[in-house]
Amino acid sequence: MSKLEVVWEGPVGRKSGTGIASREYVQALRRQGVSVKVGAAKHSKLLPQGGRRPLIYHHTADTISFSKLRPFYKPIILNTVWETTRIPTRWRSNINKFDAVLIPSMQNKRALRASGVKVPIYVVPHGVHTKKYRPENKKLALAKAKGRFVFVSVFGFQHRKNPEGLLRAYWEQFSAKDKVLLVIKTNGYSSGENEQWIKNKIASYKKKLGIRKQTAPITVIGRHLSDSQVAGIYTLGDAFVLPTRGEGVGLPFLESLASGTPVIATGWGGHMDFLSKSNSFLVNYKLTNPSARMGGKHAISRSFRHLFAESGQQWAEADIGSLKKQMKYAFDHPMLCKKKGRQGIRDVRRMTWGRSGAAMKRAVHQVLGKG
């Protein structure tokens, strides 16, 4: 079999989660011996009759121009991810024109099939760097954490991540008398959504809830941290907590498990491919329309309504009572947290980017075989 060559069109230069995944997939394919050229526009030679030149398109399905790319590439494969039960309507006219779709989780496969996607779908999971995220990493230096049970959370400050649910559960469950701390590493989505802006949003929400008493402390970090500092947040934590409404994968969950820190998370989403009761504390939920709580009194972050508020879409609304119960149970059982953390390390050892590259290589070969 001749060496597999593919062209990759994706956001390899971005700092976002999608950008990280794009870079990691390219590198993983190359480690599998695949020749990968980045940038579809670099090709000027038309595809000869019956010729094959695979293109992996790692952008949203609605942004592709098949008329421009079909003369140069065959097959054209979409690599994508989604966070609700159905994909956006504007994707649908294009998505069945691809020769195949690569997605990172079973939840994504169900969402695409429920949305009417007929072309072949291949699950190509994300990976995690177990040498970068490991329990031996130096903890982030935070004097306030000394002698306290530390919950940590890493997420973008948006409605899908449910920051208000996390804050409300923490404030209601723990008081200033409890030896506990919540550390939130987050970011906004514009220059104005900086650390102070996020802190102001949180303070306003606390006031809106009518909480006047002194509560258990929270540390909010909304500025850039080095890779080693971010890795140190995970090892600082006794438990990682995020009552997310929807994830295609949930990379921070993987990074937390690799660091030996158990996860408290909503029991629905792409992360359920690797979270279990043995490595996590799972929160009960109900599937609801995403628009149900956007704009309500508990909405404190960007909604991205244009993506997540279509009719027919659903995601998971974490039960606050269940979230409080799981946080309190973790707090009361630190040795159980350590046990689940050790199990998490074992569970993610096989979840390498090498495995991801091998799965993607197999998928491309299968698509070529079908053509």
Short mmCIF file of C-alpha atoms in Angstrom, two decimals:
data_model
loop_
_atom_site.label_atom_id
_atom_site.label_comp_id
_atom_site.label_asym_id
_atom_site.label_seq_id
_atom_site.Cartn_x
_atom_site.Cartn_y
_atom_site.Cartn_z
CA MET A 1 0.00 0.00 0.00
CA SER A 2 1.42 3.41 -0.99
CA LYS A 3 1.96 6.06 1.65
CA LEU A 4 -1.24 7.88 2.54
CA GLU A 5 -1.22 11.58 1.68
CA VAL A 6 -3.91 14.02 2.82
CA VAL A 7 -4.51 17.75 2.77
CA TRP A 8 -5.76 19.38 5.98
CA GLU A 9 -7.85 22.52 5.98
CA GLY A 10 -8.42 23.71 9.54
CA PRO A 11 -7.67 26.29 12.25
CA VAL A 12 -4.24 24.97 13.18
CA GLY A 13 -3.05 28.42 14.27
CA ARG A 14 -5.83 29.20 16.75
CA LYS A 15 -5.51 29.04 20.54
CA SER A 16 -9.07 27.73 20.97
CA GLY A 17 -10.03 24.15 21.75
CA THR A 18 -10.76 23.63 18.05
CA GLY A 19 -7.33 24.98 17.18
CA ILE A 20 -5.68 22.66 19.69
CA ALA A 21 -7.55 19.66 18.29
CA SER A 22 -6.67 20.64 14.72
CA ARG A 23 -2.94 20.80 15.51
CA GLU A 24 -3.02 17.59 17.50
CA TYR A 25 -4.79 15.65 14.76
CA VAL A 26 -2.29 16.84 12.13
CA GLN A 27 0.66 15.87 14.32
CA ALA A 28 -0.96 12.54 15.21
CA LEU A 29 -1.48 11.67 11.55
CA ARG A 30 2.12 12.51 10.77
CA ARG A 31 3.31 10.25 13.58
CA GLN A 32 1.29 7.50 11.90
CA GLY A 33 3.35 7.97 8.76
CA VAL A 34 0.72 9.99 6.90
CA SER A 35 1.94 12.84 4.72
CA VAL A 36 -0.14 15.88 5.73
CA LYS A 37 -0.11 19.19 3.88
CA VAL A 38 -1.87 22.03 5.68
CA GLY A 39 -3.91 24.46 3.59
CA ALA A 40 -6.26 23.47 0.78
CA ALA A 41 -5.46 26.62 -1.20
CA LYS A 42 -1.88 25.44 -1.77
CA HIS A 43 -2.96 22.99 -4.48
CA SER A 44 -3.09 24.29 -8.03
CA LYS A 45 -3.18 21.02 -9.98
CA LEU A 46 -6.60 19.77 -10.98
CA LEU A 47 -7.46 16.23 -9.94
CA PRO A 48 -6.99 13.86 -12.91
CA GLN A 49 -9.87 11.63 -14.00
CA GLY A 50 -10.26 8.93 -11.34
CA GLY A 51 -7.58 10.55 -9.21
CA ARG A 52 -7.56 10.62 -5.40
CA ARG A 53 -6.41 13.44 -3.16
CA PRO A 54 -8.13 13.31 0.27
CA LEU A 55 -9.05 16.58 1.93
CA ILE A 56 -9.97 16.72 5.63
CA TYR A 57 -12.01 19.85 6.20
CA HIS A 58 -11.89 20.95 9.86
CA HIS A 59 -14.30 23.89 9.83
CA THR A 60 -18.07 24.05 10.23
CA ALA A 61 -20.01 22.36 7.45
CA ASP A 62 -21.71 25.55 6.28
CA THR A 63 -18.44 27.30 5.35
CA ILE A 64 -17.21 25.00 2.58
CA SER A 65 -17.41 25.79 -1.14
CA PHE A 66 -17.65 22.45 -2.91
CA SER A 67 -17.57 24.11 -6.34
CA LYS A 68 -14.10 25.46 -5.55
CA LEU A 69 -12.70 22.35 -3.90
CA ARG A 70 -14.21 19.39 -5.79
CA PRO A 71 -11.99 19.87 -8.89
CA PHE A 72 -8.93 19.42 -6.67
CA TYR A 73 -9.96 16.90 -3.98
CA LYS A 74 -11.60 13.51 -3.65
CA PRO A 75 -12.74 12.41 -1.13
CA ILE A 76 -13.64 15.48 0.92
CA ILE A 77 -14.08 14.51 4.57
CA LEU A 78 -15.57 16.71 7.27
CA ASN A 79 -13.96 16.69 10.73
CA THR A 80 -16.36 18.32 13.16
CA VAL A 81 -17.81 18.41 16.66
CA TRP A 82 -21.13 19.45 18.19
CA GLU A 83 -22.62 19.94 21.65
CA THR A 84 -26.42 19.48 21.39
CA THR A 85 -28.75 16.71 20.23
CA ARG A 86 -29.03 18.17 16.71
CA ILE A 87 -26.70 20.06 14.41
CA PRO A 88 -27.56 23.61 13.22
CA THR A 89 -30.01 23.82 10.34
CA ARG A 90 -27.56 25.75 8.17
CA TRP A 91 -25.17 22.78 8.22
CA ARG A 92 -27.67 20.36 6.75
CA SER A 93 -27.60 21.44 3.10
CA ASN A 94 -23.87 20.79 2.93
CA ILE A 95 -23.13 17.99 5.34
CA ASN A 96 -24.49 15.15 3.18
CA LYS A 97 -22.38 16.38 0.28
CA PHE A 98 -19.23 15.32 2.09
CA ASP A 99 -17.92 11.83 1.41
CA ALA A 100 -17.73 11.08 5.15
CA VAL A 101 -17.74 12.76 8.54
CA LEU A 102 -15.26 12.34 11.40
CA ILE A 103 -16.52 13.12 14.89
CA PRO A 104 -14.94 12.64 18.36
CA SER A 105 -17.69 10.99 20.42
CA MET A 106 -20.72 8.72 20.33
CA GLN A 107 -22.94 11.61 21.41
CA ASN A 108 -21.86 13.41 18.24
CA LYS A 109 -22.68 10.40 16.09
CA ARG A 110 -26.17 10.20 17.58
CA ALA A 111 -26.69 13.93 17.02
CA LEU A 112 -25.67 13.72 13.36
CA ARG A 113 -27.86 10.70 12.65
CA ALA A 114 -30.81 12.38 14.43
CA SER A 115 -30.24 15.40 12.18
CA GLY A 116 -30.53 13.38 8.99
CA VAL A 117 -26.87 12.82 8.14
CA LYS A 118 -26.69 9.85 5.77
CA VAL A 119 -23.01 9.72 4.77
CA PRO A 120 -20.58 7.42 6.63
CA ILE A 121 -19.67 8.63 10.13
CA TYR A 122 -16.46 7.58 11.88
CA VAL A 123 -15.73 8.18 15.56
CA VAL A 124 -12.19 9.53 15.95
CA PRO A 125 -11.71 10.42 19.62
CA HIS A 126 -9.60 13.23 20.98
CA GLY A 127 -6.56 12.39 23.04
CA VAL A 128 -4.71 13.77 26.04
CA HIS A 129 -1.00 14.24 26.71
CA THR A 130 -0.37 12.10 29.77
CA LYS A 131 3.21 13.40 30.01
CA LYS A 132 1.96 16.98 30.08
CA TYR A 133 -0.97 16.35 32.43
CA ARG A 134 0.14 14.07 35.25
CA PRO A 135 -0.30 13.84 39.02
CA GLU A 136 3.35 14.77 39.64
CA ASN A 137 2.92 18.27 38.20
CA LYS A 138 3.69 21.11 40.60
CA LYS A 139 0.49 22.58 42.02
CA LEU A 140 -0.40 26.15 41.13
CA ALA A 141 0.88 28.33 43.96
CA LEU A 142 -2.17 29.67 45.78
CA ALA A 143 -1.78 30.53 49.45
CA LYS A 144 -5.54 30.57 50.00
CA ALA A 145 -5.73 26.86 49.12
CA LYS A 146 -3.64 25.72 52.09
CA GLY A 147 -5.60 23.45 54.42
CA ARG A 148 -8.72 23.52 52.24
CA PHE A 149 -10.53 21.04 50.01
CA VAL A 150 -10.10 22.60 46.57
CA PHE A 151 -12.62 22.38 43.74
CA VAL A 152 -11.18 23.50 40.40
CA SER A 153 -12.93 24.32 37.13
CA VAL A 154 -11.58 25.24 33.70
CA PHE A 155 -13.95 26.59 31.03
CA GLY A 156 -14.80 29.45 28.70
CA PHE A 157 -17.20 31.94 30.26
CA GLN A 158 -20.29 31.05 28.22
CA HIS A 159 -23.83 29.81 28.89
CA ARG A 160 -23.16 26.29 27.60
CA LYS A 161 -20.64 25.74 30.39
CA ASN A 162 -23.23 26.70 33.04
CA PRO A 163 -21.09 28.96 35.26
CA GLU A 164 -24.19 30.14 37.11
CA GLY A 165 -25.08 26.58 38.09
CA LEU A 166 -21.60 25.99 39.45
CA LEU A 167 -21.60 29.22 41.44
CA ARG A 168 -25.10 28.78 42.83
CA ALA A 169 -24.44 25.19 43.94
CA TYR A 170 -21.20 26.19 45.64
CA TRP A 171 -22.67 29.21 47.43
CA GLU A 172 -25.73 27.29 48.60
CA GLN A 173 -23.88 24.18 49.73
CA PHE A 174 -20.84 25.66 51.49
CA SER A 175 -20.41 28.46 54.02
CA ALA A 176 -17.45 30.49 55.17
CA LYS A 177 -17.01 27.97 57.99
CA ASP A 178 -16.21 25.14 55.57
CA LYS A 179 -12.56 24.53 54.74
CA VAL A 180 -13.21 24.66 51.01
CA LEU A 181 -12.16 26.74 48.00
CA LEU A 182 -13.41 27.00 44.42
CA VAL A 183 -10.77 27.98 41.83
CA ILE A 184 -12.13 28.95 38.41
CA LYS A 185 -9.84 29.35 35.40
CA THR A 186 -11.89 30.97 32.68
CA ASN A 187 -11.81 33.40 29.78
CA GLY A 188 -14.13 35.72 27.90
CA TYR A 189 -14.62 36.03 24.16
CA SER A 190 -13.62 39.63 23.51
CA SER A 191 -11.09 42.14 24.82
CA GLY A 192 -13.73 43.62 27.11
CA GLU A 193 -14.54 40.28 28.68
CA ASN A 194 -11.43 40.28 30.85
CA GLU A 195 -10.83 38.97 34.35
CA GLN A 196 -12.35 42.00 36.07
CA TRP A 197 -15.43 41.90 33.82
CA ILE A 198 -15.98 38.25 34.73
CA LYS A 199 -15.53 38.99 38.44
CA ASN A 200 -18.08 41.79 38.17
CA LYS A 201 -20.55 39.42 36.48
CA ILE A 202 -20.11 36.92 39.29
CA ALA A 203 -20.51 39.59 41.99
CA SER A 204 -23.67 40.90 40.32
CA TYR A 205 -25.11 37.41 40.13
CA LYS A 206 -24.46 36.80 43.81
CA LYS A 207 -26.25 40.04 44.64
CA LYS A 208 -29.16 39.12 42.34
CA LEU A 209 -29.56 35.84 44.23
CA GLY A 210 -29.91 37.82 47.43
CA ILE A 211 -26.89 36.24 49.09
CA ARG A 212 -25.72 38.63 51.78
CA LYS A 213 -23.90 36.33 54.18
CA GLN A 214 -20.21 35.59 53.88
CA THR A 215 -19.75 32.55 51.64
CA ALA A 216 -17.01 30.04 51.00
CA PRO A 217 -14.19 31.69 49.02
CA ILE A 218 -13.80 31.69 45.25
CA THR A 219 -10.67 32.51 43.24
CA VAL A 220 -11.33 33.58 39.66
CA ILE A 221 -8.45 33.55 37.18
CA GLY A 222 -9.38 35.18 33.89
CA ARG A 223 -5.91 36.01 32.63
CA HIS A 224 -3.45 34.04 30.55
CA LEU A 225 -1.49 31.33 32.33
CA SER A 226 1.44 29.30 31.08
CA ASP A 227 0.93 25.66 30.15
CA SER A 228 2.63 24.54 33.36
CA GLN A 229 0.41 26.83 35.44
CA VAL A 230 -2.74 25.43 33.82
CA ALA A 231 -1.47 21.90 34.45
CA GLY A 232 -0.88 22.97 38.06
CA ILE A 233 -4.54 23.97 38.45
CA TYR A 234 -5.60 20.37 37.90
CA THR A 235 -3.16 19.00 40.49
CA LEU A 236 -4.15 21.75 42.92
CA GLY A 237 -7.69 20.38 42.90
CA ASP A 238 -9.11 17.64 45.06
CA ALA A 239 -11.95 17.48 42.53
CA PHE A 240 -12.70 19.08 39.17
CA VAL A 241 -16.26 20.34 38.76
CA LEU A 242 -18.19 21.57 35.72
CA PRO A 243 -22.00 21.21 35.35
CA THR A 244 -21.75 21.68 31.58
CA ARG A 245 -24.86 21.67 29.44
CA GLY A 246 -23.15 20.04 26.49
CA GLU A 247 -19.73 18.92 25.28
CA GLY A 248 -18.54 17.36 22.08
CA VAL A 249 -15.61 15.96 24.07
CA GLY A 250 -14.66 18.05 27.10
CA LEU A 251 -10.85 18.27 26.97
CA PRO A 252 -10.54 19.66 30.55
CA PHE A 253 -12.21 16.48 31.82
CA LEU A 254 -9.54 14.39 30.10
CA GLU A 255 -6.77 16.65 31.38
CA SER A 256 -8.14 16.46 34.91
CA LEU A 257 -8.33 12.65 34.89
CA ALA A 258 -4.81 12.42 33.49
CA SER A 259 -3.71 14.62 36.41
CA GLY A 260 -5.29 12.25 38.94
CA THR A 261 -8.15 14.58 39.83
CA PRO A 262 -11.66 13.09 39.73
CA VAL A 263 -14.46 14.87 37.91
CA ILE A 264 -17.87 16.13 38.99
CA ALA A 265 -19.86 16.57 35.79
CA THR A 266 -23.29 16.48 34.18
CA GLY A 267 -23.98 12.89 33.12
CA TRP A 268 -24.64 13.70 29.46
CA GLY A 269 -22.42 14.68 26.55
CA GLY A 270 -19.38 13.57 24.62
CA HIS A 271 -17.42 13.23 27.86
CA MET A 272 -19.54 10.22 28.80
CA ASP A 273 -17.37 8.16 26.43
CA PHE A 274 -14.71 8.22 29.17
CA LEU A 275 -16.35 9.40 32.41
CA SER A 276 -17.85 6.76 34.69
CA LYS A 277 -18.86 6.28 38.30
CA SER A 278 -15.42 4.80 38.97
CA ASN A 279 -13.54 7.99 38.04
CA SER A 280 -16.22 10.66 38.49
CA PHE A 281 -19.22 11.95 40.43
CA LEU A 282 -22.03 12.20 37.89
CA VAL A 283 -24.76 14.83 38.19
CA ASN A 284 -28.40 14.16 37.27
CA TYR A 285 -29.91 16.22 34.45
CA LYS A 286 -32.89 16.83 32.20
CA LEU A 287 -32.70 17.48 28.45
CA THR A 288 -34.13 20.89 27.62
CA ASN A 289 -34.17 23.35 24.75
CA PRO A 290 -31.05 25.54 25.02
CA SER A 291 -33.05 28.74 24.68
CA ALA A 292 -35.12 27.93 27.78
CA ARG A 293 -32.70 29.67 30.15
CA MET A 294 -30.93 32.10 27.85
CA GLY A 295 -31.82 35.60 28.91
CA GLY A 296 -33.25 34.47 32.26
CA LYS A 297 -32.19 35.77 35.65
CA HIS A 298 -29.60 33.02 35.98
CA ALA A 299 -27.90 33.74 32.63
CA ILE A 300 -24.64 35.57 33.30
CA SER A 301 -22.42 34.75 30.30
CA ARG A 302 -22.42 34.71 26.52
CA SER A 303 -25.23 32.57 25.13
CA PHE A 304 -24.14 32.09 21.50
CA ARG A 305 -27.85 31.95 20.76
CA HIS A 306 -27.25 31.81 16.99
CA LEU A 307 -25.64 28.40 17.48
CA PHE A 308 -27.64 26.76 20.23
CA ALA A 309 -31.19 28.13 20.23
CA GLU A 310 -32.79 26.43 17.24
CA SER A 311 -36.05 24.52 17.48
CA GLY A 312 -35.45 20.82 18.06
CA GLN A 313 -32.09 21.21 19.73
CA GLN A 314 -31.63 19.97 23.28
CA TRP A 315 -28.87 19.82 25.84
CA ALA A 316 -28.54 18.82 29.48
CA GLU A 317 -29.66 21.03 32.33
CA ALA A 318 -27.85 19.86 35.46
CA ASP A 319 -30.01 19.34 38.54
CA ILE A 320 -28.74 21.83 41.14
CA GLY A 321 -29.72 19.58 44.02
CA SER A 322 -27.77 16.68 42.53
CA LEU A 323 -24.78 18.93 41.86
CA LYS A 324 -24.78 20.16 45.46
CA LYS A 325 -25.06 16.60 46.71
CA GLN A 326 -22.13 15.39 44.63
CA MET A 327 -19.92 18.33 45.63
CA LYS A 328 -20.72 17.77 49.30
CA TYR A 329 -20.09 14.03 48.96
CA ALA A 330 -16.71 14.65 47.37
CA PHE A 331 -15.86 17.16 50.11
CA ASP A 332 -16.84 14.68 52.83
CA HIS A 333 -14.92 11.80 51.21
CA PRO A 334 -11.42 12.99 50.22
CA MET A 335 -10.04 9.44 50.19
CA LEU A 336 -12.73 8.41 47.71
CA CYS A 337 -11.66 11.35 45.55
CA LYS A 338 -8.10 10.03 45.58
CA LYS A 339 -9.35 6.56 44.66
CA LYS A 340 -11.40 7.87 41.75
CA GLY A 341 -8.43 10.00 40.73
CA ARG A 342 -6.18 6.95 40.56
CA GLN A 343 -8.78 5.17 38.46
CA GLY A 344 -8.95 8.19 36.16
CA ILE A 345 -5.21 7.96 35.53
CA ARG A 346 -5.58 4.31 34.55
CA ASP A 347 -8.58 5.03 32.35
CA VAL A 348 -6.90 7.73 30.23
CA ARG A 349 -3.59 5.96 29.68
CA ARG A 350 -4.95 4.49 26.46
CA MET A 351 -6.53 7.77 25.36
CA THR A 352 -3.47 9.15 23.58
CA TRP A 353 -3.32 11.33 20.49
CA GLY A 354 -1.49 8.40 18.93
CA ARG A 355 -4.69 6.39 19.22
CA SER A 356 -6.54 9.30 17.62
CA GLY A 357 -4.12 9.45 14.70
CA ALA A 358 -4.43 5.70 14.12
CA ALA A 359 -8.24 5.90 14.16
CA MET A 360 -8.26 8.81 11.69
CA LYS A 361 -5.82 7.03 9.38
CA ARG A 362 -8.04 3.92 9.37
CA ALA A 363 -11.12 6.05 8.67
CA VAL A 364 -9.50 7.78 5.68
CA HIS A 365 -8.38 4.41 4.26
CA GLN A 366 -11.94 3.10 4.63
CA VAL A 367 -13.37 6.14 2.84
CA LEU A 368 -10.83 5.70 0.03
CA GLY A 369 -11.81 2.04 -0.20
CA LYS A 370 -15.49 2.91 -0.56
CA GLY A 371 -14.78 5.28 -3.44
#
